[in-house]
Coordinates of C-alpha atoms in Angstrom, one line a residue:
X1 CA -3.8 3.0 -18.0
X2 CA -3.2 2.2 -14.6
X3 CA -2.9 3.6 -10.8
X4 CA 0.5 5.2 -9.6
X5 CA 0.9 1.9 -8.2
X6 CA 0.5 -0.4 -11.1
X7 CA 3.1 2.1 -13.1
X8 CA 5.1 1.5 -10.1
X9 CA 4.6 -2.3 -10.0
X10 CA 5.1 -2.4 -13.9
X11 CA 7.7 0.0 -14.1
X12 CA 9.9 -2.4 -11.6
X13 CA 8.7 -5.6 -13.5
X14 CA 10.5 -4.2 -17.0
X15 CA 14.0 -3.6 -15.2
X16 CA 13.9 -7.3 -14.6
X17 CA 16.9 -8.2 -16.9
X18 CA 16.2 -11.1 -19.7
X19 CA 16.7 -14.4 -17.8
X20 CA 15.8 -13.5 -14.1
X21 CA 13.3 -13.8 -11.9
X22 CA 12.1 -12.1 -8.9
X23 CA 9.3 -12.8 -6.5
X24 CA 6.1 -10.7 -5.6
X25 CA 7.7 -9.4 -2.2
X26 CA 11.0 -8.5 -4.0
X27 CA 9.0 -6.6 -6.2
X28 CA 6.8 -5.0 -3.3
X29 CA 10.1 -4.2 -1.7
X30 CA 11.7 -2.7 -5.0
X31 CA 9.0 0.1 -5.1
X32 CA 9.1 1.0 -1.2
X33 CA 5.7 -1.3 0.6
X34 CA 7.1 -4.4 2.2
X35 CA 3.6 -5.6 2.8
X36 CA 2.1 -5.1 -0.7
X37 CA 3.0 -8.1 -2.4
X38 CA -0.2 -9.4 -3.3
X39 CA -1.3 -6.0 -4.1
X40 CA 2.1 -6.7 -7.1
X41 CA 0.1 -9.9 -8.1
X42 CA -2.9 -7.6 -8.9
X43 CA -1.1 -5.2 -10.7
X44 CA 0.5 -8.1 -12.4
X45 CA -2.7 -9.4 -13.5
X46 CA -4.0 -5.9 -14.8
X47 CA -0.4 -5.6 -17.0
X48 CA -2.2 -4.2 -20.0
X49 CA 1.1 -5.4 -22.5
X50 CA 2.6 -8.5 -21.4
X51 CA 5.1 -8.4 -24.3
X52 CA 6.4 -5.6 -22.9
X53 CA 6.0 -5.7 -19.3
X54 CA 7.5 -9.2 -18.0
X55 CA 4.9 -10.1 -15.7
X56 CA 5.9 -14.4 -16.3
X57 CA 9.5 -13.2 -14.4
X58 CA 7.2 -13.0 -11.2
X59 CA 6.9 -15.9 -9.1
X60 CA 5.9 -16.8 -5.4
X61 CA 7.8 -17.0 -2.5
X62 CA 8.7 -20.5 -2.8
X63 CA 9.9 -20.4 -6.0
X64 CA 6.8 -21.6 -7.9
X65 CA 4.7 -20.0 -10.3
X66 CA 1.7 -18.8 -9.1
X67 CA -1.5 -17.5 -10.1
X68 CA -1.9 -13.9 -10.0

């Protein structure tokens, strides 16, 4: 269980083909809030099924992995 927004966020994370990456503000942008990107990381941190929903394709801005 989640808000709207962490479906959104987790939703976008699982159409991230096999090999890829993308970064939190792609993702932000992907689901419509430019700004939200560090409200992605938290969603990211909340993914209740890591397995399932990629959340180690997301990394910073820089390219670098990043806490979230």
């Amino acid at each position: 269980a989640g808000t709207d927004f962490m479906k959104r966020v987790w939703q976008s994370l699982q159409a991230i083909p096999y090999g890829e990456i993308r970064t939190y503000g792609e993702i932000a942008r992907s689901i419509g809030n430019d700004k939200a990107y560090r409200a992605v990381g938290q969603a990211n941190n909340r993914n209740p099924i890591a397995i399932l929903i990629p959340c180690h394709r997301v990394i910073g801005s820089t390219g670098k992995l990043v806490g979230y």
